């Protein structure tokens, strides 16, 4: 039986949104929801946003609340979480999202878009922030995500 999949993503510039929509189109019957933050949380300038995020990561500022519609996460077998990479970390709203998911019993995987930063650090920090969740994998950018979606379709969605 096919697994029920939810795609959650935070996108600052639109790149992660495009990837999330692509994945949604490739996994039949998947649901997709955007994670947002309050207006004014981040700057429109990438470098200023990076500085804000670093202050959050270093504990100088609070992590922003991840705003997402009221979801019963446990009605899904698999949740895919999409994020840009900020200084080797998932975007800071993802930490708040993973905290909201702490009672989720299914599987979690992450995909991310990057301008060439430390991909191994992203995977490590995602797993750290998702401590207690059943994290089954992390994929990056289009090349890996295409192979990853093929693998998911073969192993998870064969009826």
GROMACS .gro file of N, CA and C in nm:
model
  477
    1UNK      N    1   0.084  -0.118   0.000
    1UNK     CA    2   0.000   0.000   0.000
    1UNK      C    3   0.089   0.125   0.000
    2UNK      N    4   0.051   0.224  -0.076
    2UNK     CA    5   0.128   0.349  -0.087
    2UNK      C    6   0.125   0.423   0.045
    3UNK      N    7   0.236   0.485   0.077
    3UNK     CA    8   0.244   0.566   0.199
    3UNK      C    9   0.190   0.705   0.173
    4UNK      N   10   0.128   0.763   0.273
    4UNK     CA   11   0.078   0.899   0.267
    4UNK      C   12   0.191   0.995   0.300
    5UNK      N   13   0.217   1.089   0.209
    5UNK     CA   14   0.332   1.178   0.222
    5UNK      C   15   0.290   1.324   0.230
    6UNK      N   16   0.357   1.397   0.319
    6UNK     CA   17   0.340   1.541   0.332
    6UNK      C   18   0.473   1.607   0.302
    7UNK      N   19   0.471   1.710   0.220
    7UNK     CA   20   0.589   1.789   0.190
    7UNK      C   21   0.572   1.925   0.258
    8UNK      N   22   0.659   1.954   0.353
    8UNK     CA   23   0.661   2.083   0.422
    8UNK      C   24   0.788   2.154   0.380
    9UNK      N   25   0.779   2.283   0.352
    9UNK     CA   26   0.900   2.353   0.311
    9UNK      C   27   0.897   2.498   0.358
   10UNK      N   28   1.017   2.549   0.386
   10UNK     CA   29   1.036   2.691   0.409
   10UNK      C   30   1.123   2.740   0.294
   11UNK      N   31   1.083   2.849   0.231
   11UNK     CA   32   1.159   2.903   0.119
   11UNK      C   33   1.174   3.054   0.135
   12UNK      N   34   1.298   3.099   0.146
   12UNK     CA   35   1.324   3.242   0.161
   12UNK      C   36   1.325   3.311   0.026
   13UNK      N   37   1.387   3.250  -0.075
   13UNK     CA   38   1.402   3.315  -0.206
   13UNK      C   39   1.314   3.256  -0.316
   14UNK      N   40   1.253   3.143  -0.290
   14UNK     CA   41   1.170   3.077  -0.391
   14UNK      C   42   1.231   2.949  -0.447
   15UNK      N   43   1.361   2.927  -0.427
   15UNK     CA   44   1.425   2.806  -0.481
   15UNK      C   45   1.375   2.679  -0.415
   16UNK      N   46   1.362   2.680  -0.284
   16UNK     CA   47   1.314   2.560  -0.214
   16UNK      C   48   1.167   2.535  -0.249
   17UNK      N   49   1.090   2.640  -0.267
   17UNK     CA   50   0.950   2.624  -0.308
   17UNK      C   51   0.942   2.552  -0.442
   18UNK      N   52   1.026   2.592  -0.537
   18UNK     CA   53   1.026   2.527  -0.669
   18UNK      C   54   1.059   2.379  -0.656
   19UNK      N   55   1.158   2.347  -0.573
   19UNK     CA   56   1.194   2.206  -0.556
   19UNK      C   57   1.082   2.129  -0.488
   20UNK      N   58   1.019   2.188  -0.387
   20UNK     CA   59   0.908   2.122  -0.318
   20UNK      C   60   0.794   2.094  -0.415
   21UNK      N   61   0.763   2.190  -0.500
   21UNK     CA   62   0.656   2.170  -0.598
   21UNK      C   63   0.693   2.061  -0.700
   22UNK      N   64   0.820   2.056  -0.737
   22UNK     CA   65   0.866   1.951  -0.827
   22UNK      C   66   0.849   1.813  -0.763
   23UNK      N   67   0.891   1.801  -0.638
   23UNK     CA   68   0.877   1.673  -0.567
   23UNK      C   69   0.730   1.637  -0.554
   24UNK      N   70   0.647   1.735  -0.521
   24UNK     CA   71   0.503   1.712  -0.509
   24UNK      C   72   0.444   1.658  -0.639
   25UNK      N   73   0.493   1.708  -0.752
   25UNK     CA   74   0.447   1.661  -0.881
   25UNK      C   75   0.495   1.521  -0.915
   26UNK      N   76   0.603   1.478  -0.851
   26UNK     CA   77   0.660   1.347  -0.880
   26UNK      C   78   0.614   1.237  -0.784
   27UNK      N   79   0.552   1.274  -0.673
   27UNK     CA   80   0.501   1.176  -0.578
   27UNK      C   81   0.349   1.186  -0.579
   28UNK      N   82   0.287   1.093  -0.645
   28UNK     CA   83   0.142   1.093  -0.661
   28UNK      C   84   0.072   1.094  -0.526
   29UNK      N   85  -0.025   1.182  -0.513
   29UNK     CA   86  -0.108   1.187  -0.393
   29UNK      C   87  -0.043   1.256  -0.274
   30UNK      N   88   0.076   1.312  -0.292
   30UNK     CA   89   0.139   1.381  -0.179
   30UNK      C   90   0.072   1.516  -0.155
   31UNK      N   91   0.075   1.559  -0.030
   31UNK     CA   92   0.024   1.690   0.008
   31UNK      C   93   0.144   1.784   0.026
   32UNK      N   94   0.121   1.912   0.008
   32UNK     CA   95   0.229   2.010   0.020
   32UNK      C   96   0.179   2.131   0.098
   33UNK      N   97   0.262   2.180   0.190
   33UNK     CA   98   0.229   2.298   0.269
   33UNK      C   99   0.355   2.382   0.290
   34UNK      N  100   0.339   2.513   0.280
   34UNK     CA  101   0.450   2.605   0.302
   34UNK      C  102   0.459   2.643   0.450
   35UNK      N  103   0.579   2.649   0.501
   35UNK     CA  104   0.607   2.699   0.635
   35UNK      C  105   0.647   2.845   0.618
   36UNK      N  106   0.590   2.933   0.697
   36UNK     CA  107   0.622   3.075   0.688
   36UNK      C  108   0.664   3.127   0.826
   37UNK      N  109   0.706   3.252   0.829
   37UNK     CA  110   0.737   3.320   0.955
   37UNK      C  111   0.665   3.455   0.951
   38UNK      N  112   0.657   3.518   1.066
   38UNK     CA  113   0.591   3.649   1.072
   38UNK      C  114   0.664   3.750   0.983
   39UNK      N  115   0.587   3.839   0.923
   39UNK     CA  116   0.646   3.945   0.842
   39UNK      C  117   0.749   4.022   0.925
   40UNK      N  118   0.860   4.057   0.861
   40UNK     CA  119   0.964   4.133   0.928
   40UNK      C  120   1.065   4.049   1.005
   41UNK      N  121   1.045   3.916   1.009
   41UNK     CA  122   1.138   3.829   1.080
   41UNK      C  123   1.276   3.833   1.016
   42UNK      N  124   1.279   3.829   0.884
   42UNK     CA  125   1.405   3.831   0.809
   42UNK      C  126   1.407   3.950   0.716
   43UNK      N  127   1.525   3.987   0.673
   43UNK     CA  128   1.546   4.099   0.582
   43UNK      C  129   1.536   4.049   0.438
   44UNK      N  130   1.511   4.138   0.346
   44UNK     CA  131   1.512   4.102   0.204
   44UNK      C  132   1.653   4.084   0.150
   45UNK      N  133   1.751   4.132   0.224
   45UNK     CA  134   1.891   4.117   0.188
   45UNK      C  135   1.944   3.984   0.242
   46UNK      N  136   2.002   3.903   0.155
   46UNK     CA  137   2.050   3.770   0.191
   46UNK      C  138   2.154   3.777   0.304
   47UNK      N  139   2.244   3.872   0.299
   47UNK     CA  140   2.350   3.880   0.399
   47UNK      C  141   2.297   3.923   0.535
   48UNK      N  142   2.202   4.015   0.536
   48UNK     CA  143   2.140   4.055   0.662
   48UNK      C  144   2.058   3.940   0.721
   49UNK      N  145   1.989   3.867   0.635
   49UNK     CA  146   1.913   3.750   0.682
   49UNK      C  147   2.007   3.646   0.741
   50UNK      N  148   2.121   3.625   0.678
   50UNK     CA  149   2.219   3.532   0.731
   50UNK      C  150   2.266   3.576   0.870
   51UNK      N  151   2.291   3.704   0.889
   51UNK     CA  152   2.333   3.754   1.019
   51UNK      C  153   2.224   3.732   1.125
   52UNK      N  154   2.100   3.756   1.088
   52UNK     CA  155   1.987   3.733   1.180
   52UNK      C  156   1.982   3.586   1.219
   53UNK      N  157   1.994   3.498   1.120
   53UNK     CA  158   1.990   3.354   1.146
   53UNK      C  159   2.106   3.310   1.235
   54UNK      N  160   2.225   3.363   1.210
   54UNK     CA  161   2.340   3.328   1.294
   54UNK      C  162   2.317   3.371   1.440
   55UNK      N  163   2.257   3.488   1.460
   55UNK     CA  164   2.224   3.530   1.596
   55UNK      C  165   2.126   3.433   1.661
   56UNK      N  166   2.031   3.381   1.584
   56UNK     CA  167   1.936   3.283   1.638
   56UNK      C  168   2.008   3.153   1.672
   57UNK      N  169   2.092   3.105   1.582
   57UNK     CA  170   2.165   2.979   1.603
   57UNK      C  171   2.258   2.989   1.723
   58UNK      N  172   2.321   3.106   1.741
   58UNK     CA  173   2.416   3.127   1.851
   58UNK      C  174   2.347   3.161   1.983
   59UNK      N  175   2.214   3.165   1.983
   59UNK     CA  176   2.141   3.190   2.106
   59UNK      C  177   2.128   3.336   2.145
   60UNK      N  178   2.168   3.426   2.056
   60UNK     CA  179   2.157   3.569   2.085
   60UNK      C  180   2.014   3.619   2.063
   61UNK      N  181   1.942   3.550   1.978
   61UNK     CA  182   1.801   3.582   1.947
   61UNK      C  183   1.720   3.452   1.951
   62UNK      N  184   1.590   3.464   1.971
   62UNK     CA  185   1.501   3.348   1.969
   62UNK      C  186   1.485   3.295   1.826
   63UNK      N  187   1.465   3.165   1.814
   63UNK     CA  188   1.431   3.110   1.684
   63UNK      C  189   1.291   3.157   1.647
   64UNK      N  190   1.267   3.184   1.519
   64UNK     CA  191   1.133   3.229   1.479
   64UNK      C  192   1.032   3.115   1.485
   65UNK      N  193   0.908   3.150   1.513
   65UNK     CA  194   0.802   3.050   1.513
   65UNK      C  195   0.775   3.007   1.368
   66UNK      N  196   0.769   2.877   1.348
   66UNK     CA  197   0.732   2.822   1.217
   66UNK      C  198   0.580   2.826   1.207
   67UNK      N  199   0.530   2.902   1.112
   67UNK     CA  200   0.386   2.912   1.094
   67UNK      C  201   0.344   2.816   0.983
   68UNK      N  202   0.255   2.726   1.018
   68UNK     CA  203   0.204   2.629   0.923
   68UNK      C  204   0.061   2.598   0.965
   69UNK      N  205  -0.023   2.562   0.868
   69UNK     CA  206  -0.162   2.533   0.902
   69UNK      C  207  -0.166   2.421   1.006
   70UNK      N  208  -0.276   2.411   1.077
   70UNK     CA  209  -0.292   2.306   1.179
   70UNK      C  210  -0.294   2.171   1.109
   71UNK      N  211  -0.192   2.090   1.135
   71UNK     CA  212  -0.175   1.962   1.066
   71UNK      C  213  -0.165   1.851   1.169
   72UNK      N  214  -0.238   1.742   1.144
   72UNK     CA  215  -0.218   1.620   1.222
   72UNK      C  216  -0.105   1.544   1.153
   73UNK      N  217   0.017   1.565   1.199
   73UNK     CA  218   0.133   1.503   1.134
   73UNK      C  219   0.119   1.352   1.129
   74UNK      N  220   0.058   1.293   1.231
   74UNK     CA  221   0.053   1.147   1.239
   74UNK      C  222  -0.044   1.083   1.140
   75UNK      N  223  -0.112   1.161   1.060
   75UNK     CA  224  -0.192   1.099   0.954
   75UNK      C  225  -0.106   1.069   0.830
   76UNK      N  226   0.023   1.106   0.839
   76UNK     CA  227   0.118   1.082   0.730
   76UNK      C  228   0.220   0.976   0.771
   77UNK      N  229   0.260   0.897   0.673
   77UNK     CA  230   0.365   0.797   0.696
   77UNK      C  231   0.503   0.857   0.681
   78UNK      N  232   0.514   0.956   0.592
   78UNK     CA  233   0.642   1.018   0.561
   78UNK      C  234   0.623   1.168   0.547
   79UNK      N  235   0.710   1.245   0.612
   79UNK     CA  236   0.709   1.390   0.596
   79UNK      C  237   0.844   1.432   0.540
   80UNK      N  238   0.840   1.501   0.426
   80UNK     CA  239   0.960   1.555   0.363
   80UNK      C  240   0.969   1.702   0.401
   81UNK      N  241   1.082   1.743   0.454
   81UNK     CA  242   1.101   1.880   0.501
   81UNK      C  243   1.204   1.949   0.413
   82UNK      N  244   1.164   2.058   0.347
   82UNK     CA  245   1.253   2.131   0.258
   82UNK      C  246   1.299   2.262   0.318
   83UNK      N  247   1.426   2.296   0.289
   83UNK     CA  248   1.484   2.416   0.347
   83UNK      C  249   1.600   2.466   0.262
   84UNK      N  250   1.624   2.597   0.263
   84UNK     CA  251   1.752   2.646   0.214
   84UNK      C  252   1.860   2.616   0.319
   85UNK      N  253   1.985   2.629   0.280
   85UNK     CA  254   2.097   2.614   0.373
   85UNK      C  255   2.147   2.753   0.410
   86UNK      N  256   2.155   2.778   0.539
   86UNK     CA  257   2.206   2.905   0.589
   86UNK      C  258   2.327   2.878   0.678
   87UNK      N  259   2.445   2.912   0.630
   87UNK     CA  260   2.569   2.893   0.704
   87UNK      C  261   2.586   2.748   0.752
   88UNK      N  262   2.549   2.654   0.666
   88UNK     CA  263   2.564   2.513   0.699
   88UNK      C  264   2.448   2.455   0.779
   89UNK      N  265   2.349   2.537   0.811
   89UNK     CA  266   2.234   2.494   0.890
   89UNK      C  267   2.108   2.499   0.805
   90UNK      N  268   2.005   2.422   0.844
   90UNK     CA  269   1.873   2.448   0.784
   90UNK      C  270   1.830   2.589   0.821
   91UNK      N  271   1.743   2.649   0.741
   91UNK     CA  272   1.687   2.779   0.777
   91UNK      C  273   1.627   2.768   0.917
   92UNK      N  274   1.643   2.871   0.997
   92UNK     CA  275   1.605   2.862   1.138
   92UNK      C  276   1.457   2.832   1.165
   93UNK      N  277   1.363   2.867   1.076
   93UNK     CA  278   1.225   2.825   1.103
   93UNK      C  279   1.209   2.671   1.105
   94UNK      N  280   1.303   2.599   1.045
   94UNK     CA  281   1.294   2.452   1.043
   94UNK      C  282   1.313   2.396   1.184
   95UNK      N  283   1.397   2.460   1.265
   95UNK     CA  284   1.413   2.412   1.403
   95UNK      C  285   1.280   2.418   1.477
   96UNK      N  286   1.209   2.528   1.462
   96UNK     CA  287   1.079   2.542   1.528
   96UNK      C  288   0.978   2.442   1.471
   97UNK      N  289   0.984   2.418   1.342
   97UNK     CA  290   0.895   2.320   1.280
   97UNK      C  291   0.922   2.181   1.337
   98UNK      N  292   1.048   2.141   1.345
   98UNK     CA  293   1.082   2.009   1.396
   98UNK      C  294   1.037   1.994   1.542
   99UNK      N  295   1.042   2.102   1.619
   99UNK     CA  296   0.992   2.098   1.756
   99UNK      C  297   0.841   2.073   1.758
  100UNK      N  298   0.768   2.133   1.664
  100UNK     CA  299   0.623   2.110   1.654
  100UNK      C  300   0.593   1.965   1.616
  101UNK      N  301   0.687   1.901   1.550
  101UNK     CA  302   0.668   1.763   1.502
  101UNK      C  303   0.716   1.659   1.604
  102UNK      N  304   0.755   1.700   1.724
  102UNK     CA  305   0.822   1.610   1.818
  102UNK      C  306   0.743   1.484   1.853
  103UNK      N  307   0.612   1.485   1.842
  103UNK     CA  308   0.532   1.366   1.872
  103UNK      C  309   0.497   1.285   1.748
  104UNK      N  310   0.553   1.323   1.635
  104UNK     CA  311   0.529   1.252   1.510
  104UNK      C  312   0.596   1.115   1.514
  105UNK      N  313   0.523   1.012   1.474
  105UNK     CA  314   0.572   0.874   1.483
  105UNK      C  315   0.621   0.817   1.350
  106UNK      N  316   0.598   0.886   1.240
  106UNK     CA  317   0.637   0.834   1.109
  106UNK      C  318   0.782   0.867   1.075
  107UNK      N  319   0.811   0.860   0.946
  107UNK     CA  320   0.946   0.884   0.896
  107UNK      C  321   0.960   1.027   0.845
  108UNK      N  322   1.081   1.082   0.859
  108UNK     CA  323   1.112   1.218   0.817
  108UNK      C  324   1.235   1.214   0.728
  109UNK      N  325   1.230   1.291   0.620
  109UNK     CA  326   1.348   1.309   0.536
  109UNK      C  327   1.354   1.456   0.497
  110UNK      N  328   1.474   1.503   0.467
  110UNK     CA  329   1.490   1.644   0.433
  110UNK      C  330   1.551   1.658   0.294
  111UNK      N  331   1.511   1.765   0.227
  111UNK     CA  332   1.576   1.806   0.101
  111UNK      C  333   1.610   1.953   0.117
  112UNK      N  334   1.714   1.995   0.047
  112UNK     CA  335   1.754   2.134   0.062
  112UNK      C  336   1.812   2.190  -0.066
  113UNK      N  337   1.806   2.322  -0.075
  113UNK     CA  338   1.867   2.397  -0.184
  113UNK      C  339   1.983   2.475  -0.126
  114UNK      N  340   2.088   2.489  -0.205
  114UNK     CA  341   2.210   2.547  -0.153
  114UNK      C  342   2.287   2.620  -0.262
  115UNK      N  343   2.357   2.722  -0.219
  115UNK     CA  344   2.445   2.794  -0.311
  115UNK      C  345   2.588   2.743  -0.299
  116UNK      N  346   2.605   2.623  -0.245
  116UNK     CA  347   2.738   2.562  -0.241
  116UNK      C  348   2.802   2.556  -0.104
  117UNK      N  349   2.722   2.565   0.001
  117UNK     CA  350   2.779   2.560   0.135
  117UNK      C  351   2.799   2.415   0.181
  118UNK      N  352   2.834   2.398   0.304
  118UNK     CA  353   2.869   2.269   0.361
  118UNK      C  354   2.747   2.179   0.374
  119UNK      N  355   2.732   2.085   0.283
  119UNK     CA  356   2.615   1.997   0.280
  119UNK      C  357   2.616   1.896   0.394
  120UNK      N  358   2.734   1.848   0.432
  120UNK     CA  359   2.742   1.753   0.543
  120UNK      C  360   2.700   1.819   0.673
  121UNK      N  361   2.736   1.945   0.690
  121UNK     CA  362   2.696   2.017   0.811
  121UNK      C  363   2.544   2.031   0.816
  122UNK      N  364   2.481   2.060   0.701
  122UNK     CA  365   2.335   2.070   0.698
  122UNK      C  366   2.272   1.942   0.749
  123UNK      N  367   2.315   1.828   0.696
  123UNK     CA  368   2.257   1.699   0.734
  123UNK      C  369   2.276   1.675   0.884
  124UNK      N  370   2.393   1.706   0.934
  124UNK     CA  371   2.422   1.687   1.076
  124UNK      C  372   2.333   1.775   1.164
  125UNK      N  373   2.318   1.902   1.126
  125UNK     CA  374   2.236   1.993   1.205
  125UNK      C  375   2.088   1.958   1.195
  126UNK      N  376   2.042   1.915   1.077
  126UNK     CA  377   1.902   1.874   1.063
  126UNK      C  378   1.874   1.756   1.157
  127UNK      N  379   1.963   1.660   1.160
  127UNK     CA  380   1.944   1.544   1.248
  127UNK      C  381   1.950   1.585   1.395
  128UNK      N  382   2.038   1.677   1.428
  128UNK     CA  383   2.046   1.727   1.567
  128UNK      C  384   1.916   1.796   1.606
  129UNK      N  385   1.868   1.886   1.521
  129UNK     CA  386   1.744   1.958   1.550
  129UNK      C  387   1.623   1.864   1.554
  130UNK      N  388   1.628   1.756   1.476
  130UNK     CA  389   1.518   1.660   1.472
  130UNK      C  390   1.539   1.542   1.565
  131UNK      N  391   1.623   1.560   1.666
  131UNK     CA  392   1.651   1.453   1.760
  131UNK      C  393   1.521   1.393   1.815
  132UNK      N  394   1.509   1.262   1.808
  132UNK     CA  395   1.389   1.194   1.853
  132UNK      C  396   1.295   1.159   1.739
  133UNK      N  397   1.311   1.225   1.625
  133UNK     CA  398   1.231   1.191   1.508
  133UNK      C  399   1.302   1.080   1.430
  134UNK      N  400   1.226   1.004   1.354
  134UNK     CA  401   1.281   0.894   1.274
  134UNK      C  402   1.327   0.951   1.139
  135UNK      N  403   1.447   1.005   1.137
  135UNK     CA  404   1.500   1.069   1.016
  135UNK      C  405   1.568   0.963   0.930
  136UNK      N  406   1.516   0.948   0.807
  136UNK     CA  407   1.566   0.840   0.720
  136UNK      C  408   1.660   0.888   0.611
  137UNK      N  409   1.675   1.019   0.592
  137UNK     CA  410   1.766   1.065   0.489
  137UNK      C  411   1.761   1.214   0.464
  138UNK      N  412   1.862   1.259   0.390
  138UNK     CA  413   1.874   1.400   0.349
  138UNK      C  414   1.924   1.400   0.205
  139UNK      N  415   1.862   1.482   0.122
  139UNK     CA  416   1.906   1.494  -0.019
  139UNK      C  417   1.922   1.641  -0.052
  140UNK      N  418   2.012   1.668  -0.148
  140UNK     CA  419   2.038   1.807  -0.183
  140UNK      C  420   2.014   1.833  -0.331
  141UNK      N  421   1.973   1.951  -0.362
  141UNK     CA  422   1.963   2.002  -0.499
  141UNK      C  423   1.897   1.903  -0.596
  142UNK      N  424   1.878   1.948  -0.718
  142UNK     CA  425   1.804   1.872  -0.817
  142UNK      C  426   1.860   1.734  -0.848
  143UNK      N  427   1.992   1.723  -0.863
  143UNK     CA  428   2.050   1.595  -0.904
  143UNK      C  429   2.022   1.486  -0.802
  144UNK      N  430   2.050   1.512  -0.676
  144UNK     CA  431   2.025   1.413  -0.573
  144UNK      C  432   1.877   1.393  -0.548
  145UNK      N  433   1.800   1.500  -0.552
  145UNK     CA  434   1.657   1.488  -0.523
  145UNK      C  435   1.587   1.402  -0.628
  146UNK      N  436   1.624   1.416  -0.755
  146UNK     CA  437   1.562   1.333  -0.860
  146UNK      C  438   1.587   1.185  -0.833
  147UNK      N  439   1.711   1.151  -0.800
  147UNK     CA  440   1.742   1.010  -0.769
  147UNK      C  441   1.669   0.966  -0.643
  148UNK      N  442   1.663   1.054  -0.547
  148UNK     CA  443   1.597   1.025  -0.420
  148UNK      C  444   1.448   1.000  -0.441
  149UNK      N  445   1.381   1.084  -0.520
  149UNK     CA  446   1.237   1.067  -0.547
  149UNK      C  447   1.213   0.936  -0.620
  150UNK      N  448   1.299   0.901  -0.714
  150UNK     CA  449   1.287   0.771  -0.781
  150UNK      C  450   1.296   0.658  -0.680
  151UNK      N  451   1.392   0.668  -0.588
  151UNK     CA  452   1.407   0.566  -0.485
  151UNK      C  453   1.282   0.560  -0.396
  152UNK      N  454   1.231   0.678  -0.354
  152UNK     CA  455   1.110   0.681  -0.272
  152UNK      C  456   0.992   0.618  -0.345
  153UNK      N  457   0.976   0.653  -0.474
  153UNK     CA  458   0.866   0.597  -0.551
  153UNK      C  459   0.878   0.445  -0.562
  154UNK      N  460   0.997   0.396  -0.581
  154UNK     CA  461   1.019   0.251  -0.593
  154UNK      C  462   0.996   0.179  -0.461
  155UNK      N  463   1.048   0.234  -0.353
  155UNK     CA  464   1.046   0.165  -0.225
  155UNK      C  465   0.926   0.198  -0.136
  156UNK      N  466   0.862   0.310  -0.159
  156UNK     CA  467   0.753   0.351  -0.071
  156UNK      C  468   0.616   0.353  -0.136
  157UNK      N  469   0.613   0.372  -0.266
  157UNK     CA  470   0.484   0.399  -0.328
  157UNK      C  471   0.440   0.293  -0.426
  158UNK      N  472   0.507   0.180  -0.426
  158UNK     CA  473   0.464   0.069  -0.511
  158UNK      C  474   0.340   0.009  -0.446
  159UNK      N  475   0.235  -0.003  -0.527
  159UNK     CA  476   0.109  -0.054  -0.472
  159UNK      C  477   0.102  -0.204  -0.484
   0.00000   0.00000   0.00000
